[in-house]
mmCIF file of C-alpha atoms in Angstrom:
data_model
loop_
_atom_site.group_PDB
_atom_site.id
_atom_site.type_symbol
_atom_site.label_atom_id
_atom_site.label_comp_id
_atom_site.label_asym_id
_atom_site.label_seq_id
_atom_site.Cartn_x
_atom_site.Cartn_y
_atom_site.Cartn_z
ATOM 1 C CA UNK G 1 -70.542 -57.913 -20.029
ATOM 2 C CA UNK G 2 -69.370 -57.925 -23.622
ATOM 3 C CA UNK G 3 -70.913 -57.744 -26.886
ATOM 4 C CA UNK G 4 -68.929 -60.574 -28.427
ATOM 5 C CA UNK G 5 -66.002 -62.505 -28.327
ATOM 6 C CA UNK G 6 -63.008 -62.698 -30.730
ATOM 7 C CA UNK G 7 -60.612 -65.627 -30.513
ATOM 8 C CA UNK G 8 -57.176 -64.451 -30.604
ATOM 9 C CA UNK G 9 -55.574 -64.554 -33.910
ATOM 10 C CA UNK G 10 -52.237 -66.083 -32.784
ATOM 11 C CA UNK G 11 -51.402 -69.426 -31.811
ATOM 12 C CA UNK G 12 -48.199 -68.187 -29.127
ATOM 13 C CA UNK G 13 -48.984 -67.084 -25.666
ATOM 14 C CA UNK G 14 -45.352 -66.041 -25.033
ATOM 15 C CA UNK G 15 -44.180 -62.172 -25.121
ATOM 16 C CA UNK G 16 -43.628 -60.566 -28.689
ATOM 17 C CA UNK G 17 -40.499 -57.847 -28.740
ATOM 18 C CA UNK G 18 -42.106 -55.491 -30.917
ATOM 19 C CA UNK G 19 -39.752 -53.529 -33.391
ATOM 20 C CA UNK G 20 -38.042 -49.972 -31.747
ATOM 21 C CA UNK G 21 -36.341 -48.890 -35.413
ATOM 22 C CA UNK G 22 -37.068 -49.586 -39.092
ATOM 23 C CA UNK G 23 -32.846 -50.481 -39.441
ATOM 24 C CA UNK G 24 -30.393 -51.300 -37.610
ATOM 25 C CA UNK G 25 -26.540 -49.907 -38.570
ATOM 26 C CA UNK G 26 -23.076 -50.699 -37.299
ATOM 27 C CA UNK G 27 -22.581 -47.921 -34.268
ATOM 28 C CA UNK G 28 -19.401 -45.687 -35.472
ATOM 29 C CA UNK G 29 -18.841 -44.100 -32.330
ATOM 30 C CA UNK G 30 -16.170 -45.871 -30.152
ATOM 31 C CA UNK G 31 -16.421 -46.474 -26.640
ATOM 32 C CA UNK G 32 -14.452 -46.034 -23.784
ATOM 33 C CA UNK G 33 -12.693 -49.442 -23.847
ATOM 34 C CA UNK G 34 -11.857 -48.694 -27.954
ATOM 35 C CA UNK G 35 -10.386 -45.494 -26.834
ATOM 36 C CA UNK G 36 -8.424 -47.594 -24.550
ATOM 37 C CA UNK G 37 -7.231 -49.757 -27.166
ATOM 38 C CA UNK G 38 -6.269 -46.862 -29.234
ATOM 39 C CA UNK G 39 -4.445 -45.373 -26.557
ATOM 40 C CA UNK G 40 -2.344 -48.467 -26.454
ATOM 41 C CA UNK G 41 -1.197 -48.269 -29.974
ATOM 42 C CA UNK G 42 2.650 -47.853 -30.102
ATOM 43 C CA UNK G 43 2.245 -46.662 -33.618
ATOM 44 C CA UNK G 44 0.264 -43.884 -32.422
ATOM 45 C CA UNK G 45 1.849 -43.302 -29.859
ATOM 46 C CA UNK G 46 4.944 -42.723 -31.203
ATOM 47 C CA UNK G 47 3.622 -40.121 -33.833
ATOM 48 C CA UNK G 48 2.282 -38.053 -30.713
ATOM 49 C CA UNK G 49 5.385 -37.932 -29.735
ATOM 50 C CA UNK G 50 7.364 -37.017 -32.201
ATOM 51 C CA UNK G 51 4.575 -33.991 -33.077
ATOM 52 C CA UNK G 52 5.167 -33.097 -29.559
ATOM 53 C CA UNK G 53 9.263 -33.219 -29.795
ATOM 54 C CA UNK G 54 8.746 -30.759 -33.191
ATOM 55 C CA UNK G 55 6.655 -28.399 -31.509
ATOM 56 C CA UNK G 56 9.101 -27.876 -28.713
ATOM 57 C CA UNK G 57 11.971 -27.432 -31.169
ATOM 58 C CA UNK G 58 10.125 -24.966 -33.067
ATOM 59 C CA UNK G 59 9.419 -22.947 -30.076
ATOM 60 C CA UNK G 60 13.259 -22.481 -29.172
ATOM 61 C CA UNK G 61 13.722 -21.986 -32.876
ATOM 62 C CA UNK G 62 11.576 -18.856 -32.218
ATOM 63 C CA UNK G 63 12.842 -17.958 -29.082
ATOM 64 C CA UNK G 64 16.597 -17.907 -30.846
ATOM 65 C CA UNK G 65 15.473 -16.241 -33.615
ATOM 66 C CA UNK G 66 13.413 -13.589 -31.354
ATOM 67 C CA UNK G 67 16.492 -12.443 -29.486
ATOM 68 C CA UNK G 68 19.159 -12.725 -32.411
ATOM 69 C CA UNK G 69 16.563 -10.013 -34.131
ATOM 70 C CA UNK G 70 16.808 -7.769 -30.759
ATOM 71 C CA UNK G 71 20.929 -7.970 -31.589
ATOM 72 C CA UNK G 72 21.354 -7.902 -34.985
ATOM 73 C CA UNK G 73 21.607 -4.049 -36.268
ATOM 74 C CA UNK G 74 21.026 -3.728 -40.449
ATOM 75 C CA UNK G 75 20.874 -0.908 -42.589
ATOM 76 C CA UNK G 76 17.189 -1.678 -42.710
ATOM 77 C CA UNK G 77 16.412 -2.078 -39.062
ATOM 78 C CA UNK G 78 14.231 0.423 -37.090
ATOM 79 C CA UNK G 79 16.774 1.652 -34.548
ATOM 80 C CA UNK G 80 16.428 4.533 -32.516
ATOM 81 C CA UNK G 81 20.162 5.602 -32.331
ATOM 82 C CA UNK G 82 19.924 8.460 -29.808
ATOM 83 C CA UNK G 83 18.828 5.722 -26.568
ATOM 84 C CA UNK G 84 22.546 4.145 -27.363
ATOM 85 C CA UNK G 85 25.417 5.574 -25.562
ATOM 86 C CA UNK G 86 27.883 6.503 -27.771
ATOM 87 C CA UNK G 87 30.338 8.129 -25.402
ATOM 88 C CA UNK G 88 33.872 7.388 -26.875
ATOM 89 C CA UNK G 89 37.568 7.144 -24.527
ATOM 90 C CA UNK G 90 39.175 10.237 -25.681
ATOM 91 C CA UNK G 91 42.601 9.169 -27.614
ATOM 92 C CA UNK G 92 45.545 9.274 -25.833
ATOM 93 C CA UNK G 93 48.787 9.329 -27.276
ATOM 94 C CA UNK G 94 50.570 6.156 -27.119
ATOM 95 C CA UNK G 95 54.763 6.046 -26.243
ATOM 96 C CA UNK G 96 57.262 3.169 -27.141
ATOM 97 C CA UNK G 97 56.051 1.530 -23.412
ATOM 98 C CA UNK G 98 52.307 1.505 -24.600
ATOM 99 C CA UNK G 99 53.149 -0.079 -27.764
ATOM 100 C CA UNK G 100 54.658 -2.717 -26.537
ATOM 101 C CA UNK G 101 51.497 -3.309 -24.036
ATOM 102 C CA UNK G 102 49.576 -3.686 -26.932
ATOM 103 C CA UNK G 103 52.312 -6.171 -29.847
ATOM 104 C CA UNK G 104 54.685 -7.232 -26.993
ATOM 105 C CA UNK G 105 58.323 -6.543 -26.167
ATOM 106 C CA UNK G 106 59.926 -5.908 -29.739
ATOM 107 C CA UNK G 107 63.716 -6.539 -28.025
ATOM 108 C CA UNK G 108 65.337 -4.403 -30.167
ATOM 109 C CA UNK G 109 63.906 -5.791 -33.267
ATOM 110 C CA UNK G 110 61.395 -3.114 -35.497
ATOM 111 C CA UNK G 111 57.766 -4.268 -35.550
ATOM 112 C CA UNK G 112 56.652 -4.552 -39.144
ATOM 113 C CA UNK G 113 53.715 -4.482 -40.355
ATOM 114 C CA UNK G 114 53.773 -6.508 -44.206
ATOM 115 C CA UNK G 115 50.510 -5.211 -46.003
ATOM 116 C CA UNK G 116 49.905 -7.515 -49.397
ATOM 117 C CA UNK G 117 47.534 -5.381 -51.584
ATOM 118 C CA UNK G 118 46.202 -5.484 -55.479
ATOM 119 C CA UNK G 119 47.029 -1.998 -57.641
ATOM 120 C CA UNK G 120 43.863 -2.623 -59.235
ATOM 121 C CA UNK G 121 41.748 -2.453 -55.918
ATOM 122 C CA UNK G 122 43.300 -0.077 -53.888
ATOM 123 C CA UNK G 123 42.409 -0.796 -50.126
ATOM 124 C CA UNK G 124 42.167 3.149 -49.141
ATOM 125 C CA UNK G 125 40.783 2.686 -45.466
ATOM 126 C CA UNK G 126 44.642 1.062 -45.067
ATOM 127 C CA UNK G 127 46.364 4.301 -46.079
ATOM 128 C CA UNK G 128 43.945 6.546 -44.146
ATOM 129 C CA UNK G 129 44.858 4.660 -40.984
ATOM 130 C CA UNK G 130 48.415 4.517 -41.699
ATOM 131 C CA UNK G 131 48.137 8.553 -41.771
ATOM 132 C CA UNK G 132 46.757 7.732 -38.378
ATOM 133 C CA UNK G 133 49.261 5.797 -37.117
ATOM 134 C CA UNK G 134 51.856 8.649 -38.034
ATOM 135 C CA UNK G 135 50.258 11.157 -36.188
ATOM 136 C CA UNK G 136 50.640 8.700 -32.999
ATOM 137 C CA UNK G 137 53.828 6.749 -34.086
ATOM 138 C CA UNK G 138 57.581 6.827 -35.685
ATOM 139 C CA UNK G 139 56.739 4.803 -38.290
ATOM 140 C CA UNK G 140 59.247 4.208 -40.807
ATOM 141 C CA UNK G 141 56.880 3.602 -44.046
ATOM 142 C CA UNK G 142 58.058 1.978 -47.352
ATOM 143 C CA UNK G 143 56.711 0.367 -50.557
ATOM 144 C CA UNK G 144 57.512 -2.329 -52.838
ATOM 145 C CA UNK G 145 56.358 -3.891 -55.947
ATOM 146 C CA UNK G 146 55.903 -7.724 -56.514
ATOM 147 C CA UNK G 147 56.981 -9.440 -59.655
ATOM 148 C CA UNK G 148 53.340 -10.748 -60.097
ATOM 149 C CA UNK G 149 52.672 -7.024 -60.516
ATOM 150 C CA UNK G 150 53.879 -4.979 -63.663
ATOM 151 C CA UNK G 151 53.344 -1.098 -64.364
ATOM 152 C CA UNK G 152 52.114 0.142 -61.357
ATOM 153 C CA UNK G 153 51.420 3.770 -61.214
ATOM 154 C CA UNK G 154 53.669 6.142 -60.088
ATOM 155 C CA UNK G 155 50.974 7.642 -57.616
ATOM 156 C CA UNK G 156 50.728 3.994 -56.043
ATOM 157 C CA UNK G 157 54.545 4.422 -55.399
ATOM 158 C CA UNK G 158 54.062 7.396 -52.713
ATOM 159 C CA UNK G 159 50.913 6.370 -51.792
ATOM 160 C CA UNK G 160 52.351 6.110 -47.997
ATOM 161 C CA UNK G 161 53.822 9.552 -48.332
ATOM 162 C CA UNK G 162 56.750 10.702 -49.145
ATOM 163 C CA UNK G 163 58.718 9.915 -45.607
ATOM 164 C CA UNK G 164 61.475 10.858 -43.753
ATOM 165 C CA UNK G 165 64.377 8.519 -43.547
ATOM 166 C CA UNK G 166 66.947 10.788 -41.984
ATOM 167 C CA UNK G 167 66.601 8.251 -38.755
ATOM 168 C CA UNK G 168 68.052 4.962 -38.611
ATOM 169 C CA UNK G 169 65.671 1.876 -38.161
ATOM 170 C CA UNK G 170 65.702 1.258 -34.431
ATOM 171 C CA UNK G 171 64.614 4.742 -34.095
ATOM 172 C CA UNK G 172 61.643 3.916 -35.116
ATOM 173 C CA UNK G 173 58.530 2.372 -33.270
ATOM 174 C CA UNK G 174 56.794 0.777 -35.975
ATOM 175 C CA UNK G 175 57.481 -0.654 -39.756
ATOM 176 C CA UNK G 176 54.335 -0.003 -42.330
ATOM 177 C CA UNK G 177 55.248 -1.827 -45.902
ATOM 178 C CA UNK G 178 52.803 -1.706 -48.369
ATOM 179 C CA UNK G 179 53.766 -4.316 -51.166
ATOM 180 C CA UNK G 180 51.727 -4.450 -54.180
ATOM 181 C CA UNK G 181 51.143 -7.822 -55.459
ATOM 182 C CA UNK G 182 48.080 -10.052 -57.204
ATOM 183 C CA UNK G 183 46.230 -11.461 -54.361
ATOM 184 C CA UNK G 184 42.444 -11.495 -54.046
ATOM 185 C CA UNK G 185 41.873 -9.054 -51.354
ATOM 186 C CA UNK G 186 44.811 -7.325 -48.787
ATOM 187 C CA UNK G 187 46.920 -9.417 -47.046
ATOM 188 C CA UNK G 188 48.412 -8.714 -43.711
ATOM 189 C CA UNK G 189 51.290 -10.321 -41.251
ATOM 190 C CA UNK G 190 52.370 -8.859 -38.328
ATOM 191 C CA UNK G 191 54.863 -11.266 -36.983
ATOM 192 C CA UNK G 192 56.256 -13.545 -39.309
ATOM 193 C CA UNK G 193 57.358 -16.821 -36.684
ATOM 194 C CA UNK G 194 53.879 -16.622 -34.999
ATOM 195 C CA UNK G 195 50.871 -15.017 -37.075
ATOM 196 C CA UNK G 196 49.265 -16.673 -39.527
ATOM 197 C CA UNK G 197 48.114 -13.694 -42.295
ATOM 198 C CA UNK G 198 45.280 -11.773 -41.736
ATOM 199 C CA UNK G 199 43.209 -11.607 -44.983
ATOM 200 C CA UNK G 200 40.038 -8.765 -45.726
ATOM 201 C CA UNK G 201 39.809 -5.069 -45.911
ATOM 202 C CA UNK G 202 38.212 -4.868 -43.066
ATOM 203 C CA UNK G 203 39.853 -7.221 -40.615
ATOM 204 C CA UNK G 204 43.567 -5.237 -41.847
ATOM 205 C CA UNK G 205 41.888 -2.203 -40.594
ATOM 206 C CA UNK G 206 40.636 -3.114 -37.615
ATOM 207 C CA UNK G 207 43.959 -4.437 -36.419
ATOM 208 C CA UNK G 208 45.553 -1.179 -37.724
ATOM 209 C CA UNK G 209 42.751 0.982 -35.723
ATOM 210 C CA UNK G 210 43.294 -1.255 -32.597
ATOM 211 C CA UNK G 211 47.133 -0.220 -32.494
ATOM 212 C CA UNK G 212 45.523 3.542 -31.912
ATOM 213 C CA UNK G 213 44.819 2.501 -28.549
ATOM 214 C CA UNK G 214 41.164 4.009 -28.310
ATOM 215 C CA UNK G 215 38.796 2.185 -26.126
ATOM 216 C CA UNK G 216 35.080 2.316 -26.347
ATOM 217 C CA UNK G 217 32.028 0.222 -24.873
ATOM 218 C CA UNK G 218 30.494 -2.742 -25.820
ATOM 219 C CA UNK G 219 27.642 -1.350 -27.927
ATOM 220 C CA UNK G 220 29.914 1.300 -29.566
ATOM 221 C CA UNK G 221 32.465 -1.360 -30.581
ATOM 222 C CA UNK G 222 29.897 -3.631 -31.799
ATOM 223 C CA UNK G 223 27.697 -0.863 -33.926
ATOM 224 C CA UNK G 224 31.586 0.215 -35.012
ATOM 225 C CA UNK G 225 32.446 -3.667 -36.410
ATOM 226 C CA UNK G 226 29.020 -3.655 -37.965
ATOM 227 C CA UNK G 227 29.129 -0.693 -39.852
ATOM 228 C CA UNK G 228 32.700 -1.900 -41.212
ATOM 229 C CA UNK G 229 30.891 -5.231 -42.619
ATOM 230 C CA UNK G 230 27.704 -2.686 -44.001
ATOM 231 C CA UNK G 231 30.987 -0.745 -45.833
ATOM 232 C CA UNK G 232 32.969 -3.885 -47.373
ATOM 233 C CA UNK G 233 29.970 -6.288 -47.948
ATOM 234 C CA UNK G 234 26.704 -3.694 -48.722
ATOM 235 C CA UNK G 235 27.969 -0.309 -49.882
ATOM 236 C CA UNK G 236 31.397 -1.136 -51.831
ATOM 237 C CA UNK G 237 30.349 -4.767 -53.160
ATOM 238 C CA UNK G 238 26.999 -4.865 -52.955
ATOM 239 C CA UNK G 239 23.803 -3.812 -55.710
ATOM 240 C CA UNK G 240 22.267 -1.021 -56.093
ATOM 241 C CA UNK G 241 19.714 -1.586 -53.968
ATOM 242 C CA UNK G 242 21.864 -2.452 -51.142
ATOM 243 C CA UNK G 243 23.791 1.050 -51.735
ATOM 244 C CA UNK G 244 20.447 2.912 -51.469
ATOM 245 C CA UNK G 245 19.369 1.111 -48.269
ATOM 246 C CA UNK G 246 23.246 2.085 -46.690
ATOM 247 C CA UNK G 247 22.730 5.452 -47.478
ATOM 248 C CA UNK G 248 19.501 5.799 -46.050
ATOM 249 C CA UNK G 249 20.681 4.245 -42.681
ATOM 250 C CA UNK G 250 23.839 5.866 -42.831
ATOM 251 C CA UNK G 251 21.729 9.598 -43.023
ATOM 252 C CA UNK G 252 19.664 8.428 -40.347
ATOM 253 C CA UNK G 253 22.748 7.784 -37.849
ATOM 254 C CA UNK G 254 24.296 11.084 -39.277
ATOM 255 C CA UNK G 255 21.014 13.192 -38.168
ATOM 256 C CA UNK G 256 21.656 12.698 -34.175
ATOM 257 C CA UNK G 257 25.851 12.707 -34.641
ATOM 258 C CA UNK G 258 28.452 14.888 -36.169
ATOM 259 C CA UNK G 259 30.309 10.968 -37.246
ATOM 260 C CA UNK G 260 28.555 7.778 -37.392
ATOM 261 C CA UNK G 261 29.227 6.360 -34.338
ATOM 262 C CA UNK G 262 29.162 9.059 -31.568
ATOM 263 C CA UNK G 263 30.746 12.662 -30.967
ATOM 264 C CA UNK G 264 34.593 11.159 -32.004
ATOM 265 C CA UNK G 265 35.828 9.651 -35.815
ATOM 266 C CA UNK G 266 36.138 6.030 -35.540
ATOM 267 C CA UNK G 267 37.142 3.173 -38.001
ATOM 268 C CA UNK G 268 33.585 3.035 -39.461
ATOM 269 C CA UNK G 269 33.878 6.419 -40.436
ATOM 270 C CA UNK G 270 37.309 5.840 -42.441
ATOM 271 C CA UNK G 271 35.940 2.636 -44.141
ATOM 272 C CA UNK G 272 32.701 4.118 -44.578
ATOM 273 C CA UNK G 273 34.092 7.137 -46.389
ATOM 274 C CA UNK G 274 37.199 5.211 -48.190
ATOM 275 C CA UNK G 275 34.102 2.523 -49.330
ATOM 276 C CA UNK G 276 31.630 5.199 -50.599
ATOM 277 C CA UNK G 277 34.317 7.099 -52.731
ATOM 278 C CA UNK G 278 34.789 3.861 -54.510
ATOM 279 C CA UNK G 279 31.655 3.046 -54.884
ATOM 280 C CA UNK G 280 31.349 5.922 -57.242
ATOM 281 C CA UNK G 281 28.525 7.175 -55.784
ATOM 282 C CA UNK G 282 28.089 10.964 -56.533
ATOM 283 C CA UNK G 283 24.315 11.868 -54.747
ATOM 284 C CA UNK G 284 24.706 12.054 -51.186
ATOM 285 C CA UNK G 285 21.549 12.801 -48.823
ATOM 286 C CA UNK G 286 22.295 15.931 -46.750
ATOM 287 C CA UNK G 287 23.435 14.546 -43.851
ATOM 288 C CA UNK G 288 26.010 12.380 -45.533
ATOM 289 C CA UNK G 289 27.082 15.225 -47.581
ATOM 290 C CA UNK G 290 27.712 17.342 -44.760
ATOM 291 C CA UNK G 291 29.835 14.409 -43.496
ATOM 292 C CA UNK G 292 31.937 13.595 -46.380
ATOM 293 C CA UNK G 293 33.062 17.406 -45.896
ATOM 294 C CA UNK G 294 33.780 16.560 -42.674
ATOM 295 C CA UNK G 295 35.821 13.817 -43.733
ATOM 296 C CA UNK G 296 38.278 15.926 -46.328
ATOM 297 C CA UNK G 297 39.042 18.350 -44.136
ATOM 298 C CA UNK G 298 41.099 16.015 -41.725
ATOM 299 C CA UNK G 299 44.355 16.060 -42.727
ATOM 300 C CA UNK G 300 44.619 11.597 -42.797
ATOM 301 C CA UNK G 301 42.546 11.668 -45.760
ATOM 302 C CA UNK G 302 44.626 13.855 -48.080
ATOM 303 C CA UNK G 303 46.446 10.752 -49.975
ATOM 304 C CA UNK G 304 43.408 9.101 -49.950
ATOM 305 C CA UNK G 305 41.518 12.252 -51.857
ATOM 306 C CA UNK G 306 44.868 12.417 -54.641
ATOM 307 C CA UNK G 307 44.873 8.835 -55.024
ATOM 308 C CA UNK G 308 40.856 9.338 -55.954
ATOM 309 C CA UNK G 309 41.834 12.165 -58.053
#
């Protein structure tokens, strides 16, 4: 039973949907069959790509760049010198046989070795090893002046010594002329027909040093050739800087050997020493100073000290 009764107010019997937000918006988030689409894209799919191709070439880049750092020896680098083996051949002395196992068959014919070199920069690592190459050798040694070249100093003139020429030429095993002439930097040829010329400081000496006959290891040979390009490029041409940073390494290496590489003098103790005397460096850490001694009192570096002097 009710109290009273209220027609309705509306004239519709059908269903109203009654309101669920105040708004409506465009929905931003996409669904799975836009993600589809998107997928699809060849423009997009080709820039995944390509950001995928970079990354892999940047990781070799790394990887190349990680194990060229494990080789790569500087005067800077953090190298603990006494884990290297340094154990050097002991030099044997070579006879006219071993020479020729090393240039060839000379048939008859001297082997002459043509050194071009400026009077104004002296390549003194060259005359040290051609004291060298005395000791070992006949070597029938001689000196000339080019006409690019005018008043060159009488000291330049015996620079090779003052020689022995009682012998006739096929006596001897090997030919050493020194001509001085205005090139860049030393010139050497070897065989005239068939070698193109050697040119560099440092490459002349290491052929000269290789006619000694001393073998070594891999590491030893490679720390040797390294600290011949720390001598030429760092100590003798390069800034201050670099000099300090040379003698720093170079005191290091000196503090666990009596030379720089191993127990034995090798060619990057001749360039090393021929490079710091020009360099006109006159403050020497200890252990560099008690090397340089070492250095004057072998008898292959007396021209080398008068020419200084």
């Amino acid at each position: 039973m009710e109290m009273y009764k209220v027609n309705p107010y509306h004239l519709s019997e059908d269903a109203i949907d009654l309101p669920i937000c105040m708004y409506k918006l465009p929905n931003i988030h996409r669904g799975a069959a836009d993600a589809q689409d998107a997928d699809e894209c060849p423009a997009l799919q080709n820039l995944e790509s390509r950001q995928t191709e970079i990354l892999k070439r940047l990781y070799e880049l790394k990887a190349v760049v990680d194990g060229l750092s494990k080789t790569v020896l500087t005067p800077d680098a953090d190298l603990d010198v006494a884990e290297i083996n340094h154990a050097c051949l002991v030099p044997t002395i070579h006879t006219a046989a071993d020479l020729d196992s090393v240039l060839g068959k000379s048939f008859g014919v001297l082997r002459d070795i043509v050194i071009n070199a400026s009077p104004s920069e002296v390549p003194l690592s060259l005359l040290v090893l051609h004291s060298l190459l005395c000791e070992q050798y006949k070597v029938l040694s001689s000196v000339h002046v080019h006409s690019s070249v005018q008043n060159v100093p009488s000291k330049l003139w015996n620079c090779l010594g003052e020689g022995n020429r009682c012998c006739s030429r096929r006596e001897y095993q090997l030919g050493f002329t020194l001509v001085w002439k205005n090139v860049h930097k030393p010139q050497m040829k070897f065989s005239i027909q068939s070698m193109c010329s050697i040119e560099g400081e440092g490459n002349v000496a290491r052929f000269l040093f290789a006619l000694l006959g001393r073998g070594y290891d891999a590491v030893t040979s490679t720390l040797i050739d390294n600290w011949v390009d720390v001598a030429i490029f760092q100590l003798k041409k390069g800034s201050t800087k670099e000099k300090a940073a040379v003698l720093r390494s170079l005191n290091a290496a000196l503090s666990k050997n009596p030379w720089v590489v191993g127990v034995d003098l090798t060619l990057a103790d001749v360039v090393l020493y021929c490079a710091l005397k020009q360099a006109e460096i006159t403050s020497f850490p200890a252990n560099v100073q008690r090397w340089v001694k070492s250095c004057e009192n072998l008898a292959c570096f007396n021209l080398a000290l008068k020419l200084l002097n």
